[in-house]
Structures are given as C-alpha cells and as structure tokens.
Amino acid sequence: MNELDELRVRLAVCDEQILECLLKRNAIVEDIMKYKEAHNMRIIQPDQEKRQLKILRETLKGQKHEKEIIDTFARINYNSKRIQARHLFNYNIFLIGFMGSGKSTITDYLSTMFAMKSVEMDAVISRREGMSISDIFAEFGEEYFRNLETNLLIELQAKSNVVVSCGGGVPMRENNVAEMKKNGRVVLLTARPETIYERVKDSHDRPLLEHNKNVPYISELMAKRKEKYEAAADIIVETDNKDELQICEEMVQKLLEMDGKSI
C-alpha cells in the first residue's frame, strides 16, 4: 500500500467516526426534545445556540480550518433543527389572522428556529401571476384571487412540516379551512385594532385597507371576520406586546398540548 492509499484509509476511518458521532448526536437531539416535553420546558432556546457558537469560535480560534469547521457545524445545527421540527410537527402549520396580525413575521421566525420550509401565500401568488396583489384585485377581481388561494392550499396537501402564512381572507371560505385541516394545524394570531393600524399604516399592498387606514374601519372589518377566524382556529395566540420568541413559544406549547405531547 502506497502513502496515498494509506491516507485514504485514514480518511475513511475519520468518516466512519464522524458518521457514528452524528448518529449519536441526532439521537441525543431527539432525547432532549422528549425531555423538554416531559418536563414542560421551553422548546425554543436561541440563547443556547448562541452559547454553542461562542464556545466553538473560542475553541477554534487561530486554527487552520476554523472557517470550514464553523461552516460544517452550522449545517449540523441546521439539521438538528430539522430533526426537532419533524419530532414536533408531522403536519403543516397554517397561520391565519387579520392583516398586520404578525403572520409573516412569525412565519419567518418559526421557520428560522426550526429550519422549516415556509410559504408566504400572497408572495407565491404574486410571483406566479407576475403582479402585485393590488393589481390582481384591480385587473381580475377578488373572486379570481380567492380561487388562487384555494388552489395553493390544495397544492400544499402534498407537503408536510411547512409553516404557511395565509392571506387575511383565506379562512373566510369554509373549503379553505377544510383544505388546511387535512394535513395541518390552524393557528390564529390576534391583535387589537390599534396595533393592526400601527403595523399596516405605511403599507400599500393591502387592497382592502388602502383607502380605509383608520382604527374604526379596521375594527369593523375585524369584527366581521372574527367568527370565521375563531371557528377555523385550532389554537389562538394573542400578539400584542409580545416579541417573536414569546409568540412562537406560546404557539408551540399550545400545539404540543393539543397533540397530547405536553403535560
């Protein structure tokens, strides 16, 4: 055996050791999730991830392959999040609520915390149609747009472990609710009319509010949708005066309770 062959053998041994460690590590990640559930502990702990990265950087400081190893660990951490997400949610999560209730923000945060794929329904429809939501309304009418929403929900039945930010009008159709519940949980995010106004007052991509950006009109429209929103929801989370972590942690705990995974 020449020197190159010997080096390749040594590399293969390292690969076997890495594989064994990764399998053990992934099993530990699952055990940690089970422990948190059994002891009703917080599931999302971003500070722990920061601590791990800090220790890693301190350990590797000055090492020849510091950048490459940190990149490798970033991918390992990403896949750990995916394992956690699959352990927690073997279904899609559909976020519903009035415009400005925080659906997009929470979708992004939840997607980051659990490495879940995300779908912003309005963005997908806008991209496919090649025009803004306002232009779709103006050119084709609301019914056309609502049909696009329904068709997209049907498409999502083929996926799982996806967090979906739904347009404000999605739950108003009973068949939309039925489609969401075929392979998902429906989470209603709520906020006071005053909070909604503050969040949407500078936006120009909300056709139903474009010429009615005031608290009384928002309150009136919210009242009209309230019954259907609450009827569609599996759980409800208030978003007023809470940050993304607080909202997502409450959401996860309520979903676990619903699924019988939390005491």
Coordinates of C-alpha atoms in Angstrom, one line a residue:
M1 CA 0.0 0.0 0.0
N2 CA 1.5 3.4 -1.0
E3 CA 1.3 6.6 1.0
L4 CA -1.8 7.9 -0.8
D5 CA -3.7 4.7 -0.2
E6 CA -2.8 4.9 3.5
L7 CA -4.0 8.5 3.7
R8 CA -7.3 7.4 2.1
V9 CA -7.7 4.6 4.6
R10 CA -7.1 7.1 7.5
L11 CA -9.7 9.5 5.9
A12 CA -12.2 6.6 5.6
V13 CA -11.7 5.8 9.3
C14 CA -12.3 9.5 10.2
D15 CA -15.5 9.4 8.1
E16 CA -16.7 6.4 9.9
Q17 CA -16.1 8.1 13.3
I18 CA -17.9 11.2 12.1
L19 CA -20.8 9.2 10.9
E20 CA -21.0 7.4 14.3
C21 CA -20.9 10.6 16.2
L22 CA -23.6 12.3 14.0
L23 CA -25.9 9.3 14.6
K24 CA -25.3 9.6 18.3
R25 CA -25.7 13.4 18.2
N26 CA -29.0 13.2 16.4
A27 CA -30.3 10.6 18.8
I28 CA -29.4 13.0 21.7
V29 CA -31.2 15.8 20.0
E30 CA -34.4 13.7 20.0
D31 CA -33.9 12.7 23.6
I32 CA -33.5 16.4 24.5
M33 CA -36.8 17.1 22.8
K34 CA -38.5 14.3 24.7
Y35 CA -37.1 15.6 28.0
K36 CA -38.3 19.1 27.4
E37 CA -41.8 17.8 26.6
A38 CA -41.9 15.6 29.6
H39 CA -40.8 18.4 31.9
N40 CA -42.9 21.1 30.2
M41 CA -39.8 23.1 29.4
R42 CA -39.3 25.9 26.8
I43 CA -38.8 24.3 23.4
I44 CA -37.2 27.3 21.7
Q45 CA -33.9 28.3 23.3
P46 CA -32.0 30.7 20.9
D47 CA -29.6 31.6 23.7
Q48 CA -28.3 28.0 23.8
E49 CA -27.4 28.2 20.1
K50 CA -25.5 31.4 20.7
R51 CA -23.6 29.8 23.6
Q52 CA -22.7 26.8 21.5
L53 CA -21.4 29.1 18.7
K54 CA -19.4 31.2 21.1
I55 CA -17.7 28.1 22.6
L56 CA -17.0 26.8 19.1
R57 CA -15.4 30.0 18.0
E58 CA -13.2 30.2 21.1
T59 CA -12.1 26.6 20.7
L60 CA -11.2 27.1 17.0
K61 CA -9.6 30.5 17.3
G62 CA -6.4 30.5 15.3
Q63 CA -6.9 27.0 13.9
K64 CA -6.0 26.5 10.2
H65 CA -9.5 25.3 9.1
E66 CA -11.6 27.5 11.5
K67 CA -13.9 28.8 8.8
E68 CA -14.6 25.4 7.3
I69 CA -15.3 23.8 10.6
I70 CA -17.7 26.5 11.7
D71 CA -19.5 26.2 8.4
T72 CA -19.8 22.4 9.0
F73 CA -21.2 22.9 12.5
A74 CA -23.7 25.5 11.1
R75 CA -25.0 22.8 8.8
I76 CA -25.1 20.2 11.7
N77 CA -27.1 22.7 13.8
Y78 CA -29.4 23.4 10.9
N79 CA -30.2 19.7 10.5
S80 CA -30.7 19.4 14.3
K81 CA -33.4 22.0 14.0
R82 CA -35.0 19.9 11.2
I83 CA -35.0 16.9 13.4
Q84 CA -36.7 18.9 16.2
A85 CA -39.3 20.2 13.7
R86 CA -40.1 16.7 12.4
H87 CA -40.3 15.4 16.0
L88 CA -42.7 18.2 17.0
F89 CA -44.8 18.7 13.8
N90 CA -45.6 15.9 11.4
Y91 CA -48.0 18.3 9.8
N92 CA -48.1 21.9 8.3
I93 CA -48.7 24.9 10.4
F94 CA -51.1 27.5 8.9
L95 CA -51.0 30.9 10.4
I96 CA -54.2 32.9 9.9
G97 CA -55.4 36.3 11.2
F98 CA -56.2 39.8 10.1
M99 CA -53.7 41.6 8.0
G100 CA -51.0 43.0 10.3
S101 CA -51.5 40.4 13.0
G102 CA -47.9 39.2 12.6
K103 CA -48.3 36.2 10.3
S104 CA -45.3 37.0 8.1
T105 CA -43.1 37.9 11.0
I106 CA -43.9 34.7 12.9
T107 CA -43.6 32.6 9.8
D108 CA -40.1 33.8 9.3
Y109 CA -39.1 33.4 12.9
L110 CA -40.6 29.9 13.3
S111 CA -39.0 28.8 10.0
T112 CA -35.6 30.0 11.3
M113 CA -35.9 28.4 14.7
F114 CA -36.9 25.0 13.3
A115 CA -35.3 25.1 9.8
M116 CA -38.8 24.6 8.4
K117 CA -39.7 25.4 4.9
S118 CA -42.1 28.4 4.7
V119 CA -44.7 29.6 2.3
E120 CA -46.0 33.2 2.1
M121 CA -49.2 32.7 0.2
D122 CA -49.5 36.3 -1.0
A123 CA -45.9 36.3 -2.2
V124 CA -46.3 33.0 -4.0
I125 CA -49.5 34.1 -5.8
S126 CA -47.9 37.5 -6.7
R127 CA -44.8 35.8 -8.1
R128 CA -46.8 33.3 -10.2
E129 CA -49.2 36.0 -11.6
G130 CA -46.4 38.4 -12.2
M131 CA -48.1 41.3 -10.5
S132 CA -48.9 42.7 -7.0
I133 CA -51.9 41.6 -5.0
S134 CA -53.4 45.0 -5.5
D135 CA -53.0 44.7 -9.3
I136 CA -54.6 41.2 -9.3
F137 CA -57.6 42.6 -7.4
A138 CA -57.8 45.6 -9.8
E139 CA -57.5 43.6 -13.0
F140 CA -59.2 40.3 -12.2
G141 CA -61.3 40.9 -9.1
E142 CA -61.4 39.4 -5.7
E143 CA -63.1 36.1 -6.7
Y144 CA -60.2 35.3 -9.0
F145 CA -57.7 36.0 -6.3
R146 CA -59.6 33.9 -3.7
N147 CA -59.6 30.9 -6.2
L148 CA -55.8 31.2 -6.5
E149 CA -55.6 31.0 -2.7
T150 CA -57.7 27.8 -2.6
N151 CA -55.7 26.2 -5.4
L152 CA -52.5 26.9 -3.5
L153 CA -53.9 25.3 -0.3
I154 CA -54.7 22.2 -2.3
E155 CA -51.1 22.1 -3.6
L156 CA -49.8 22.2 0.0
Q157 CA -51.5 19.0 0.9
A158 CA -48.6 17.2 -0.8
K159 CA -46.2 18.8 1.7
S160 CA -45.6 18.5 5.5
N161 CA -43.6 20.3 8.1
V162 CA -44.2 23.6 6.3
V163 CA -45.2 26.8 8.0
V164 CA -47.7 28.8 5.9
S165 CA -48.6 32.5 6.2
C166 CA -52.1 32.8 4.9
G167 CA -53.7 35.9 3.5
G168 CA -56.3 37.6 5.7
G169 CA -59.2 36.3 3.7
V170 CA -58.2 32.7 3.5
P171 CA -60.3 31.5 6.5
M172 CA -63.4 33.2 5.1
R173 CA -64.0 30.2 2.8
E174 CA -65.1 27.1 4.5
N175 CA -63.5 24.9 1.9
N176 CA -60.2 26.6 2.6
V177 CA -60.4 25.7 6.2
A178 CA -61.2 22.1 5.3
E179 CA -58.1 22.0 3.0
M180 CA -55.8 23.4 5.7
K181 CA -57.1 20.8 8.3
K182 CA -56.4 17.9 6.0
N183 CA -52.7 18.0 6.8
G184 CA -52.2 20.8 9.2
R185 CA -53.0 22.8 12.3
V186 CA -54.5 26.3 12.1
V187 CA -53.1 28.9 14.3
L188 CA -55.0 32.2 14.7
L189 CA -52.9 35.2 15.6
T190 CA -54.8 38.2 17.0
A191 CA -54.0 41.8 17.8
R192 CA -56.0 44.9 18.8
P193 CA -57.3 47.2 16.1
E194 CA -54.9 49.9 17.3
T195 CA -52.0 47.5 17.0
I196 CA -53.0 46.5 13.5
Y197 CA -53.3 50.1 12.4
E198 CA -49.7 50.9 13.6
R199 CA -48.4 47.8 11.7
V200 CA -50.1 48.5 8.4
K201 CA -50.4 52.3 8.2
D202 CA -47.4 52.7 5.9
S203 CA -48.1 49.6 3.7
H204 CA -49.6 50.0 0.2
D205 CA -50.0 46.3 -0.6
R206 CA -53.3 45.7 1.3
P207 CA -56.1 46.4 -1.2
L208 CA -58.9 46.2 1.3
L209 CA -57.4 48.8 3.5
E210 CA -55.7 51.1 1.0
H211 CA -58.3 53.9 1.3
N212 CA -59.5 53.0 4.8
K213 CA -56.5 53.0 7.1
N214 CA -58.1 54.0 10.3
V215 CA -58.9 52.2 13.5
P216 CA -62.7 52.3 13.3
Y217 CA -62.7 50.7 9.8
I218 CA -60.2 48.1 10.8
S219 CA -62.2 47.3 13.9
E220 CA -65.4 46.9 11.9
L221 CA -63.7 44.6 9.4
M222 CA -62.1 42.6 12.1
A223 CA -65.5 42.1 13.8
K224 CA -67.0 40.8 10.5
R225 CA -64.2 38.2 10.3
K226 CA -63.9 37.3 14.0
E227 CA -66.5 34.5 14.0
K228 CA -65.0 32.6 11.0
Y229 CA -61.4 33.2 12.2
E230 CA -62.2 31.7 15.6
A231 CA -64.2 28.8 14.0
A232 CA -61.2 27.9 11.8
A233 CA -58.6 28.1 14.5
D234 CA -57.2 25.1 16.4
I235 CA -55.4 27.4 18.7
I236 CA -55.4 31.2 19.3
V237 CA -52.3 33.3 20.2
E238 CA -52.5 37.0 21.1
T239 CA -49.6 39.0 19.7
D240 CA -50.0 42.4 21.4
N241 CA -46.9 43.4 23.4
K242 CA -45.1 40.2 22.8
D243 CA -41.9 39.6 20.8
E244 CA -41.4 36.8 18.3
L245 CA -39.9 34.4 20.8
Q246 CA -42.8 34.8 23.2
I247 CA -45.4 34.3 20.5
C248 CA -43.7 31.2 19.0
E249 CA -43.0 29.6 22.3
E250 CA -46.7 30.0 23.3
M251 CA -47.7 28.7 19.9
V252 CA -45.5 25.6 20.2
Q253 CA -46.7 24.8 23.8
K254 CA -50.3 25.1 22.7
L255 CA -49.7 22.8 19.7
L256 CA -48.0 20.3 21.9
E257 CA -50.9 20.3 24.4
M258 CA -53.3 19.9 21.5
D259 CA -51.3 16.9 20.3
G260 CA -51.0 15.4 23.7
K261 CA -47.2 15.8 23.8
S262 CA -47.0 18.2 26.8
I263 CA -48.1 17.7 30.3

